[in-house]
mmCIF file with all atom_site columns, C-alpha atoms in Angstrom:
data_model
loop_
_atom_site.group_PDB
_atom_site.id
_atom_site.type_symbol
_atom_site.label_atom_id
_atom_site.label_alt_id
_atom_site.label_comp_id
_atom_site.label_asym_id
_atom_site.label_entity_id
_atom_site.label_seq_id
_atom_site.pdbx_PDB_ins_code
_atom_site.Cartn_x
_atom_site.Cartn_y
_atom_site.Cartn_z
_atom_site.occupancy
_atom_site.B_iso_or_equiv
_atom_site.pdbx_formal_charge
_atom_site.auth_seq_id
_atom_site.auth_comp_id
_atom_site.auth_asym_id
_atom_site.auth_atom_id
_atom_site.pdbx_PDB_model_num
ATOM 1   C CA . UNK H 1 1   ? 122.987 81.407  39.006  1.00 42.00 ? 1173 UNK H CA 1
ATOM 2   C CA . UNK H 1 2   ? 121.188 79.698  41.535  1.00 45.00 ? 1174 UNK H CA 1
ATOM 3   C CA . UNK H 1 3   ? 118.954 81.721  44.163  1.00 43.00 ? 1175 UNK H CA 1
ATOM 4   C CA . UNK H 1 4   ? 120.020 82.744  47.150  1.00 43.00 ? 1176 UNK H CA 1
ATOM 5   C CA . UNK H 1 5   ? 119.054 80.656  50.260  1.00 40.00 ? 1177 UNK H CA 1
ATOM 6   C CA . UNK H 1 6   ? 117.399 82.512  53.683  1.00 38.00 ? 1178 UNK H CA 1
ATOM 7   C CA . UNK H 1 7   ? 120.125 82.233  56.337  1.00 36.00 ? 1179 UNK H CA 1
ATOM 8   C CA . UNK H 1 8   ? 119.189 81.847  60.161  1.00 35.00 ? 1180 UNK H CA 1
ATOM 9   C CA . UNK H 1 9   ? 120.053 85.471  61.797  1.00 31.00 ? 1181 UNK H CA 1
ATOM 10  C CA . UNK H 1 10  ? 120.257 86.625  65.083  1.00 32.00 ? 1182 UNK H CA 1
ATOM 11  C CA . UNK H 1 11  ? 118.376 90.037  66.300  1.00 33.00 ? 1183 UNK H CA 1
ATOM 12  C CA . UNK H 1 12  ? 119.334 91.272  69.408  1.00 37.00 ? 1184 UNK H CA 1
ATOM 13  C CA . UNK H 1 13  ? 117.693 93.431  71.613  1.00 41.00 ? 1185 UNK H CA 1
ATOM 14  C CA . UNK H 1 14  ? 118.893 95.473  74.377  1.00 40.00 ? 1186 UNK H CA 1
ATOM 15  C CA . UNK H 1 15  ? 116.518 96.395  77.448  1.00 42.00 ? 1187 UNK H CA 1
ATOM 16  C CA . UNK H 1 16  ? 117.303 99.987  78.937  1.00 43.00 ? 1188 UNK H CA 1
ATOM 17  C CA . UNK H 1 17  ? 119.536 100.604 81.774  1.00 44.00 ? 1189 UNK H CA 1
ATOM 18  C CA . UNK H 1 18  ? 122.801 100.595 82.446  1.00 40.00 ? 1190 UNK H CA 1
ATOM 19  C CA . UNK H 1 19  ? 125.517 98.453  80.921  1.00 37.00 ? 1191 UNK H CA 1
ATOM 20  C CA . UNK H 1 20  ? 125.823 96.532  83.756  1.00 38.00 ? 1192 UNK H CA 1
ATOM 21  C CA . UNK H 1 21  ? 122.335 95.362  84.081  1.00 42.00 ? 1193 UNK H CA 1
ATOM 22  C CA . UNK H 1 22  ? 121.288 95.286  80.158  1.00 41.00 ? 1194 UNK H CA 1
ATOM 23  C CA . UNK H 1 23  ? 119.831 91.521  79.155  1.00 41.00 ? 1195 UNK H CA 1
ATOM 24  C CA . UNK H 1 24  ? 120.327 90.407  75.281  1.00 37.00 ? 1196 UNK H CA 1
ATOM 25  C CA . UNK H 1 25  ? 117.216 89.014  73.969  1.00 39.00 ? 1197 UNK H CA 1
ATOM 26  C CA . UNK H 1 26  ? 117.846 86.979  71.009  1.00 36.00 ? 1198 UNK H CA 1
ATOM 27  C CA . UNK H 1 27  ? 115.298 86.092  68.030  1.00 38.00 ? 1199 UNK H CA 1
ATOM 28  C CA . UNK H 1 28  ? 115.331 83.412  65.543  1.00 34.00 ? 1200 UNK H CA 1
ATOM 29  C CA . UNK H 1 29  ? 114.584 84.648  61.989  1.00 35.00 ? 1201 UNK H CA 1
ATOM 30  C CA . UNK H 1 30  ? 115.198 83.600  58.336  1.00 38.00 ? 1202 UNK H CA 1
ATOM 31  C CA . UNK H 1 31  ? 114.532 86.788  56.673  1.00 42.00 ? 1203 UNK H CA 1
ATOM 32  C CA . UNK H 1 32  ? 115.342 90.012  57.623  1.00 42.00 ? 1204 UNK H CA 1
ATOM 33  C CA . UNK H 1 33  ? 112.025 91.734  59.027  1.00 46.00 ? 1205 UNK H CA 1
ATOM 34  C CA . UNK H 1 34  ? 110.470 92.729  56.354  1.00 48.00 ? 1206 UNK H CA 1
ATOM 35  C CA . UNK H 1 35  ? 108.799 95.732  58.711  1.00 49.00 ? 1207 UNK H CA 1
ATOM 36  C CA . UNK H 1 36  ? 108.847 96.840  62.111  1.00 56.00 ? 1208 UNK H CA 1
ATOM 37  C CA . UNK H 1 37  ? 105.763 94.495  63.641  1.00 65.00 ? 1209 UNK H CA 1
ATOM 38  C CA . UNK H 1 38  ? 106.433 92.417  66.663  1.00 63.00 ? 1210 UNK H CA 1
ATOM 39  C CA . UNK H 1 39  ? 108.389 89.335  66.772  1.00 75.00 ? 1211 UNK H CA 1
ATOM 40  C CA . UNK H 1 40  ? 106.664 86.374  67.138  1.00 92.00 ? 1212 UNK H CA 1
ATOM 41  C CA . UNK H 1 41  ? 108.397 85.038  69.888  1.00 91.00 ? 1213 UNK H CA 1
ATOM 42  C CA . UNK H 1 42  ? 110.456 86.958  72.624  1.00 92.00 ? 1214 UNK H CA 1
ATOM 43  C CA . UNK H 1 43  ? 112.474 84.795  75.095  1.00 93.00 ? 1215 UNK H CA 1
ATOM 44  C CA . UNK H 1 44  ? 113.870 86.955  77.921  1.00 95.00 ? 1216 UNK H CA 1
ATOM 45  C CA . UNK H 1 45  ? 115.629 85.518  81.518  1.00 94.00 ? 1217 UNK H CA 1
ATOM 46  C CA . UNK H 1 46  ? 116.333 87.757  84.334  1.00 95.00 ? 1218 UNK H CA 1
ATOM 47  C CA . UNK H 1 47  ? 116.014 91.474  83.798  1.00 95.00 ? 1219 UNK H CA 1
ATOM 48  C CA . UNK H 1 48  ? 117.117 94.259  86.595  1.00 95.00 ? 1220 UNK H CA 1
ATOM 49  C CA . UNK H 1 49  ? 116.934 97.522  85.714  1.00 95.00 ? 1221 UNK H CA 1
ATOM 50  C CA . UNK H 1 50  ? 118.525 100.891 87.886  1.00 88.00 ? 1222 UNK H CA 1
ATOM 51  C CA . UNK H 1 51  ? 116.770 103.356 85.302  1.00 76.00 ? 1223 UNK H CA 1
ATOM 52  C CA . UNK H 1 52  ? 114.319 102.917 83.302  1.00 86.00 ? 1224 UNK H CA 1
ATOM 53  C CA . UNK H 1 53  ? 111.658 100.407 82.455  1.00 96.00 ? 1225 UNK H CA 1
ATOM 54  C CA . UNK H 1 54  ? 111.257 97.394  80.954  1.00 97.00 ? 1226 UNK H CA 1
ATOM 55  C CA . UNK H 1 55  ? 109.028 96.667  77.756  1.00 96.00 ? 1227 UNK H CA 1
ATOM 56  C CA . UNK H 1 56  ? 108.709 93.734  76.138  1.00 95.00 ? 1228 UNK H CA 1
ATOM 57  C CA . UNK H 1 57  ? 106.587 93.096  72.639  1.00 95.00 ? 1229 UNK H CA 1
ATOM 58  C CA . UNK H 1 58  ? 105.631 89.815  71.118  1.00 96.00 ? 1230 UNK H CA 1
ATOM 59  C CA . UNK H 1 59  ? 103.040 87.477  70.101  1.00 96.00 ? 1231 UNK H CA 1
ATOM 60  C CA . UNK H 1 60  ? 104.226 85.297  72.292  1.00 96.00 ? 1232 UNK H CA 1
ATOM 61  C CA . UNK H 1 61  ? 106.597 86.653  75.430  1.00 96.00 ? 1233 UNK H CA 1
ATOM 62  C CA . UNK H 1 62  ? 108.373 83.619  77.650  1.00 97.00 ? 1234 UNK H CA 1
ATOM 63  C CA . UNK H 1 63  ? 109.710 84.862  80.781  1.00 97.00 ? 1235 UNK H CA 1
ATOM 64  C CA . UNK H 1 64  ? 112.447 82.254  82.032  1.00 96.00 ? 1236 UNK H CA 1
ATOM 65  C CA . UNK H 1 65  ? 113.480 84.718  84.959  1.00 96.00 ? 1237 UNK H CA 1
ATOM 66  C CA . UNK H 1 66  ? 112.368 87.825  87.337  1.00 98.00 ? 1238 UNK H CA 1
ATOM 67  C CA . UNK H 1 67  ? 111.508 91.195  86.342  1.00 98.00 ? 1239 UNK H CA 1
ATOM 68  C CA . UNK H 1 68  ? 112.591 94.158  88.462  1.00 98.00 ? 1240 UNK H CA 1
ATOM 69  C CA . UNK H 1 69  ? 113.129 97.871  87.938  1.00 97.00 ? 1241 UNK H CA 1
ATOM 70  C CA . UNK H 1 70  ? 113.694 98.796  91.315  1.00 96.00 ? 1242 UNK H CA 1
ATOM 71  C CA . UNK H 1 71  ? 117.426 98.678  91.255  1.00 95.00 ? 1243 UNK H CA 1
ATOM 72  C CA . UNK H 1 72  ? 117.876 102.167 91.717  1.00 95.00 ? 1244 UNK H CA 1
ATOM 73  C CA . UNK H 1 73  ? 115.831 104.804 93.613  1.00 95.00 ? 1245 UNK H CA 1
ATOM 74  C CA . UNK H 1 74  ? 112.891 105.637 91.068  1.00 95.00 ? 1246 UNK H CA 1
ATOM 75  C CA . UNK H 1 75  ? 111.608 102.434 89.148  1.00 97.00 ? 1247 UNK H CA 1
ATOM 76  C CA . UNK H 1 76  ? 110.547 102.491 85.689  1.00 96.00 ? 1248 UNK H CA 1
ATOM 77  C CA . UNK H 1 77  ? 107.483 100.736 84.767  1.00 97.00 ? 1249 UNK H CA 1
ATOM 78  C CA . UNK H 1 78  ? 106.987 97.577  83.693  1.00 98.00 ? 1250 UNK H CA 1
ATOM 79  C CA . UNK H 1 79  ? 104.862 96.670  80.052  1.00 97.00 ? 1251 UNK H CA 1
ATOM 80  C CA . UNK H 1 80  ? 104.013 92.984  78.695  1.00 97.00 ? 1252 UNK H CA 1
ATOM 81  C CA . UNK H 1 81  ? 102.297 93.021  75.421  1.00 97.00 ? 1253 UNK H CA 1
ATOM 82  C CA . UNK H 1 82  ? 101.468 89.311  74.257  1.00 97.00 ? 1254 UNK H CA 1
ATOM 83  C CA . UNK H 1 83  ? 100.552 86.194  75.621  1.00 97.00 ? 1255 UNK H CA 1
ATOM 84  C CA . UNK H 1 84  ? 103.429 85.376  78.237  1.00 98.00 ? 1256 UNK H CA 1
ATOM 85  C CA . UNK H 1 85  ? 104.030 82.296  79.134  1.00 98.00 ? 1257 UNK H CA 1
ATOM 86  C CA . UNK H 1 86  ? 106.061 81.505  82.794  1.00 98.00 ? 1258 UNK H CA 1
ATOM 87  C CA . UNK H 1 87  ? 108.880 79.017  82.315  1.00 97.00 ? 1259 UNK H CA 1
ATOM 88  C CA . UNK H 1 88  ? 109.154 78.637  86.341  1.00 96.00 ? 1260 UNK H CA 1
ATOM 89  C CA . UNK H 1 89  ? 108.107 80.711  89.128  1.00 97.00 ? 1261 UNK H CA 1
ATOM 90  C CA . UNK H 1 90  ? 108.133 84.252  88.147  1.00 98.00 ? 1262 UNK H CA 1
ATOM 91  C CA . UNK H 1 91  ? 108.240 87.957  90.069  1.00 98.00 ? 1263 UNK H CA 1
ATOM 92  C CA . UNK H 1 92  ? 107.615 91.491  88.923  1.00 98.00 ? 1264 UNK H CA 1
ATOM 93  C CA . UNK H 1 93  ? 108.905 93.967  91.027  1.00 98.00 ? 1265 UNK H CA 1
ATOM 94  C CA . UNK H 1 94  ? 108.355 97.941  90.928  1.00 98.00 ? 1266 UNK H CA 1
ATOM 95  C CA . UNK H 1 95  ? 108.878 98.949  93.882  1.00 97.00 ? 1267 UNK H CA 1
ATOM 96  C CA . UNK H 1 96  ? 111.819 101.649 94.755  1.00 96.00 ? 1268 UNK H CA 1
ATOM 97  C CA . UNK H 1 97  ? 112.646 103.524 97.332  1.00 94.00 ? 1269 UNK H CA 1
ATOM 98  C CA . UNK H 1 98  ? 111.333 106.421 96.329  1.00 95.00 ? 1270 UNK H CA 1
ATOM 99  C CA . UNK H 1 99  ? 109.579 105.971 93.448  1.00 96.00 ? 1271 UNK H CA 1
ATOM 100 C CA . UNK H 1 100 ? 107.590 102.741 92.017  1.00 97.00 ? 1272 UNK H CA 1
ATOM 101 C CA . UNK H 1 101 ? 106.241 101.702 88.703  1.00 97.00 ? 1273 UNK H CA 1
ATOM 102 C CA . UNK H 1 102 ? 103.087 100.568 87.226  1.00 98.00 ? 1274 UNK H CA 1
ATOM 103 C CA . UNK H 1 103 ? 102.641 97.198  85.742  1.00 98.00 ? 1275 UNK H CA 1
ATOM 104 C CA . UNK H 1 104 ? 100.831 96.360  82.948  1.00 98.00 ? 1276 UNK H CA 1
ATOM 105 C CA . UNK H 1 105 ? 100.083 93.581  80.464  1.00 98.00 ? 1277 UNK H CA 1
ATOM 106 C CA . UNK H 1 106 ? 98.297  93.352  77.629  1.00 96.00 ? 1278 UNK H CA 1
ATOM 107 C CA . UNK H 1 107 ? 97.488  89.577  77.164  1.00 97.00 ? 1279 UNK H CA 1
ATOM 108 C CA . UNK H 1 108 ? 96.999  87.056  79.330  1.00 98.00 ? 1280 UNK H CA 1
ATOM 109 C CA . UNK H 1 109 ? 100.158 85.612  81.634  1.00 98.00 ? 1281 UNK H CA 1
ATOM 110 C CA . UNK H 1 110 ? 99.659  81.670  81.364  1.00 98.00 ? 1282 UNK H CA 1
ATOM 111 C CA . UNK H 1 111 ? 102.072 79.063  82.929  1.00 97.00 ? 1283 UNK H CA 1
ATOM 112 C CA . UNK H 1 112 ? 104.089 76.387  80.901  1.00 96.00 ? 1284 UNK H CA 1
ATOM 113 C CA . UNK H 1 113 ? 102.312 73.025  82.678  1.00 94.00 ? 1285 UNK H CA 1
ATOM 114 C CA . UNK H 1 114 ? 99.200  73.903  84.777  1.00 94.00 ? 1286 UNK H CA 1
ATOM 115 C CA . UNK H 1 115 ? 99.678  74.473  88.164  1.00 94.00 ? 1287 UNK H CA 1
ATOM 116 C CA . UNK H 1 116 ? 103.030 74.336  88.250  1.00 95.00 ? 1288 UNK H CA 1
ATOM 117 C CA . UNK H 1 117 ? 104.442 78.078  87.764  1.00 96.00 ? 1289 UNK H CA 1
ATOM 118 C CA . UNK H 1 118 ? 103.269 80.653  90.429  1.00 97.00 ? 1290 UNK H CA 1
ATOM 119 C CA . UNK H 1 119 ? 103.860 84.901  89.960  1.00 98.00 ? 1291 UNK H CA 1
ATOM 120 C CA . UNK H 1 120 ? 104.165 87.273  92.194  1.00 98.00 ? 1292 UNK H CA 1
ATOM 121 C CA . UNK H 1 121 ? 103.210 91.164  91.523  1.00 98.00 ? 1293 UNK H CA 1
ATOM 122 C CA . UNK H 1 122 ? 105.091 94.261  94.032  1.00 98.00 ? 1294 UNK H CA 1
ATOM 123 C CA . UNK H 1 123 ? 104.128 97.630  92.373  1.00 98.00 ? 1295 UNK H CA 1
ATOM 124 C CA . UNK H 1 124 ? 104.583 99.243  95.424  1.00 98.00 ? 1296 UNK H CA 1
ATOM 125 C CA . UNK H 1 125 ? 102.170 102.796 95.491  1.00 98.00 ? 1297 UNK H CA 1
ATOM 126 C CA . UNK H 1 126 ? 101.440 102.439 91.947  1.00 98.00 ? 1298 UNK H CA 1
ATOM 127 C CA . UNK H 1 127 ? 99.153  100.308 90.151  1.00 97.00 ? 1299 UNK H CA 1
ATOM 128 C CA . UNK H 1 128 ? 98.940  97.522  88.036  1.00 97.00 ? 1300 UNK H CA 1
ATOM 129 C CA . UNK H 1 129 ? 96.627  96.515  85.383  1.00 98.00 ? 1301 UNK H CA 1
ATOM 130 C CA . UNK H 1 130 ? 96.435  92.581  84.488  1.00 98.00 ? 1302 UNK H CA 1
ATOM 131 C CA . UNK H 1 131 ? 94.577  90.722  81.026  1.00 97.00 ? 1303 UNK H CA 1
ATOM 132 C CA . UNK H 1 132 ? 93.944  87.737  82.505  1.00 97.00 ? 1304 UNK H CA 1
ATOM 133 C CA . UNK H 1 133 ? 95.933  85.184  84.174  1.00 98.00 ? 1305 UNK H CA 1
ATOM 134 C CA . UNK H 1 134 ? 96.340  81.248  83.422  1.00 97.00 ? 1306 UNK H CA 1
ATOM 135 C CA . UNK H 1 135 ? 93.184  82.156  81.152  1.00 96.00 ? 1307 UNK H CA 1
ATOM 136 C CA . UNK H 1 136 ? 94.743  79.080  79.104  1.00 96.00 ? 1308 UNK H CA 1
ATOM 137 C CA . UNK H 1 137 ? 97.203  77.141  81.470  1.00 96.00 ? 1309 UNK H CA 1
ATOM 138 C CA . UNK H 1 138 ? 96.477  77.803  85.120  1.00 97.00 ? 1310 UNK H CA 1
ATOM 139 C CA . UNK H 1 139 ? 99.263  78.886  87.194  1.00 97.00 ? 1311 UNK H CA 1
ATOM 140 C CA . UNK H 1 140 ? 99.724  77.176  90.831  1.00 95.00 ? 1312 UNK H CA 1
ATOM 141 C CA . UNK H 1 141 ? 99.477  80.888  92.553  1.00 97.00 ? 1313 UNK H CA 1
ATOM 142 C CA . UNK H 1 142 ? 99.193  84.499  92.367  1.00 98.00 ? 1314 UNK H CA 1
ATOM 143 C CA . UNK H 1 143 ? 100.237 87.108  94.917  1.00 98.00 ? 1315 UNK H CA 1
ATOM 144 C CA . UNK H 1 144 ? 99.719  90.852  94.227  1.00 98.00 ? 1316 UNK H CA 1
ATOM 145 C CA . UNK H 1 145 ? 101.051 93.383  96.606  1.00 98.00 ? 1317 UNK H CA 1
ATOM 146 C CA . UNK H 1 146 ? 99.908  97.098  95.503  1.00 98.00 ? 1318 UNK H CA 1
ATOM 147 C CA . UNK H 1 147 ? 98.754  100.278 97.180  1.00 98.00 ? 1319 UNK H CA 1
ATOM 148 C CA . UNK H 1 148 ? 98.102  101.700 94.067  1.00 98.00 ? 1320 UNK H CA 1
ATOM 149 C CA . UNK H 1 149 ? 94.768  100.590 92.134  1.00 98.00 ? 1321 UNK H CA 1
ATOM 150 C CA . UNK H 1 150 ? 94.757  97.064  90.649  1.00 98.00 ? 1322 UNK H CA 1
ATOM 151 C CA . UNK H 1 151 ? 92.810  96.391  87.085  1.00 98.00 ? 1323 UNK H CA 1
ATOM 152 C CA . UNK H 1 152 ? 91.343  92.982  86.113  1.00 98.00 ? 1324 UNK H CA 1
ATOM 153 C CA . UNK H 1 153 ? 90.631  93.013  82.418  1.00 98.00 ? 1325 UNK H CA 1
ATOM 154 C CA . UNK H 1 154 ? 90.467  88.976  82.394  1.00 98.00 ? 1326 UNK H CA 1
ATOM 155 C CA . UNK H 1 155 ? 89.532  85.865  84.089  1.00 98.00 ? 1327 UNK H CA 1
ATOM 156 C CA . UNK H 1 156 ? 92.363  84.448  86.715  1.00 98.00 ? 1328 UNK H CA 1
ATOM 157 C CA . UNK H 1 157 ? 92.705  80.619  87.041  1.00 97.00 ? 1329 UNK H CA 1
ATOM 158 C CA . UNK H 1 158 ? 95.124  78.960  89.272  1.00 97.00 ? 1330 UNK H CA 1
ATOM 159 C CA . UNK H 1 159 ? 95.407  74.999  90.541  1.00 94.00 ? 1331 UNK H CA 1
ATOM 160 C CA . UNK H 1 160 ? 96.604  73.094  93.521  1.00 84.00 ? 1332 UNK H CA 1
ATOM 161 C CA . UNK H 1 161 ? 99.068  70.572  91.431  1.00 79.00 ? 1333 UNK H CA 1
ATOM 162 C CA . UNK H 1 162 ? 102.156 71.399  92.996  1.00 78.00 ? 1334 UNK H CA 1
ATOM 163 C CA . UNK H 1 163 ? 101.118 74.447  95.059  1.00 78.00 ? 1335 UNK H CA 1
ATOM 164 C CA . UNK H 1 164 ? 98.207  75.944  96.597  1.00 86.00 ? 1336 UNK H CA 1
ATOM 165 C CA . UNK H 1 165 ? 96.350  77.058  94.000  1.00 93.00 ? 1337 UNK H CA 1
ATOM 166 C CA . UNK H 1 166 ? 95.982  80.657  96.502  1.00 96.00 ? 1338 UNK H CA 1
ATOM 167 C CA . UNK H 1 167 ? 94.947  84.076  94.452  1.00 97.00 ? 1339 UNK H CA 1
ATOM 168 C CA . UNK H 1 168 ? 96.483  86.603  97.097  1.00 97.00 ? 1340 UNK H CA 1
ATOM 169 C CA . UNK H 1 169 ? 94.914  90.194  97.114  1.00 98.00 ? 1341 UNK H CA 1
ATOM 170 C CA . UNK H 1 170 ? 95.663  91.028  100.584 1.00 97.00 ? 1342 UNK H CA 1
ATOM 171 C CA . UNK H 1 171 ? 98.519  93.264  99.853  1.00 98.00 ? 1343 UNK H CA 1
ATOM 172 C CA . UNK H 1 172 ? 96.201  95.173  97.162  1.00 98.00 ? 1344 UNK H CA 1
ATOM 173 C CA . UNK H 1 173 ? 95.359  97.969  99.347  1.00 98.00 ? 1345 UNK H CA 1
ATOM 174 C CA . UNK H 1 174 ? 94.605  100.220 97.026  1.00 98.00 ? 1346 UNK H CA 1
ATOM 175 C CA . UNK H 1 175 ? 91.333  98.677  95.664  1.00 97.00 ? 1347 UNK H CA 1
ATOM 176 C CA . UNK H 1 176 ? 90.519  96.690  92.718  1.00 97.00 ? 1348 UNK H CA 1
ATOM 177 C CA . UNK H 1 177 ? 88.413  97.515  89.508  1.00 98.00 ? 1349 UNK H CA 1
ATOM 178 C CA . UNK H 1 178 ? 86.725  95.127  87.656  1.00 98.00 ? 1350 UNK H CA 1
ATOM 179 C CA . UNK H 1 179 ? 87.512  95.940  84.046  1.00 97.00 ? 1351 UNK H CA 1
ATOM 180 C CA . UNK H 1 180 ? 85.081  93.261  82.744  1.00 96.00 ? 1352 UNK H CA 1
ATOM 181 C CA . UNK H 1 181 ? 82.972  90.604  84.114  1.00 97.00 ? 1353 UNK H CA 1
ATOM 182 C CA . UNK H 1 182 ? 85.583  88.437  86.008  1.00 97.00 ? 1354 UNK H CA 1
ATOM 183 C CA . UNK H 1 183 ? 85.988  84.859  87.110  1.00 97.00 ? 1355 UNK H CA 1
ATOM 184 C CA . UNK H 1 184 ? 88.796  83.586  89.785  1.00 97.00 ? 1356 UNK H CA 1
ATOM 185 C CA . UNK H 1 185 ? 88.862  80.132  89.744  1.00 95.00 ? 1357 UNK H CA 1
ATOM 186 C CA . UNK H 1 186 ? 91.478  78.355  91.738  1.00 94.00 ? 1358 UNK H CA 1
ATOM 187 C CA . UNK H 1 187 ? 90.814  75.019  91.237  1.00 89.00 ? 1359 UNK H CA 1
ATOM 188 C CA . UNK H 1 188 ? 91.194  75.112  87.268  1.00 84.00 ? 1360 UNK H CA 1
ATOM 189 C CA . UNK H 1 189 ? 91.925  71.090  86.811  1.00 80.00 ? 1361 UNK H CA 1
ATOM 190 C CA . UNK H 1 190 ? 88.446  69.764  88.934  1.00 78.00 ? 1362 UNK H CA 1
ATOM 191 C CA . UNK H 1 191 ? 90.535  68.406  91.800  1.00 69.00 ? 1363 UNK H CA 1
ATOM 192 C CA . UNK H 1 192 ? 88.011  69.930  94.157  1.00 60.00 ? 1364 UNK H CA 1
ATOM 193 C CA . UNK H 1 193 ? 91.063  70.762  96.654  1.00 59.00 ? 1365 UNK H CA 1
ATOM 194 C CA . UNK H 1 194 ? 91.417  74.429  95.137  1.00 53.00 ? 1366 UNK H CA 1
#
């Protein structure tokens, strides 16, 4: 008889929380997984969590919407592990009422054209550790707003095309450690305006 052919299948995955904030994640494969390593891709819109945090695993992570975990009273913290990439302006919010959650990636956050895609960081009294921003594709701005103690494990690059090109650590009261050797560049494409 003939062999069988690979059909197209669709994984979901459900983020923690409540019914009534869950987000279905949805990944293209023609094979069964053949073990339990991370996707390749993970495409992911708006998430808002009232318990619990969010975690997100892939090679590659696109994030077409906000992050927040703040819904309820305690937030859950947040984890990125892969190169993201920012389909449009982008926020990641921790910050409850009475208790707040760390941030964390593991990769570098990069934007889709450069310059174009800005993120903004609220972890409220806890901290946040970041792997590098726009290290490939510069984003057009970064705020971070912590009182807790902010990590850079990577170089951050940001341009002027559309925005300002402004890396914001005013609200990151609560220091900042340089994991490595660390450049901030905010004028990525040579415009000299940055």
């Amino acid at each position: 008889s003939p062999s069988a052919r690979a059909m197209p299948m669709i994984v979901p995955v459900m983020t923690p929380g409540s019914a009534s904030d869950r987000t279905c994640v949805k990944k293209s494969t023609t094979n069964p997984p053949a073990s339990t390593s991370a996707p390749t891709t993970a495409s992911v819109q708006s998430i808002t969590t009232d318990s619990g945090g969010i975690s997100l695993t892939a090679t590659n992570v696109v994030l077409g919407g906000n992050l927040a975990t703040n819904a309820g009273v305690n937030a859950g913290n947040v984890v990125l592990t892969g190169t993201v990439r920012l389909a449009g302006d982008t926020s990641i919010t921790t910050d409850a009422a009475t208790t707040d959650g760390t941030i964390t990636t593991t990769g570098a956050i990069n934007g889709t054209v450069a310059g174009t895609q800005s993120l903004t960081l609220n972890s409220g009294t806890s901290g946040l550790t970041l792997d590098g921003i726009g290290t490939t594709t510069a984003l057009k701005a970064l705020t971070v707003t912590t009182s807790g103690l902010t990590t850079l494990n990577n170089n951050i690059r940001t341009d002027n095309n559309v925005g300002t090109g402004n890396v914001n650590f005013s609200g990151a009261t609560g220091g900042v450690k340089l994991g490595a050797d660390i450049t901030i560049t905010t004028d990525a494409g040579g415009g000299g305006t940055g």
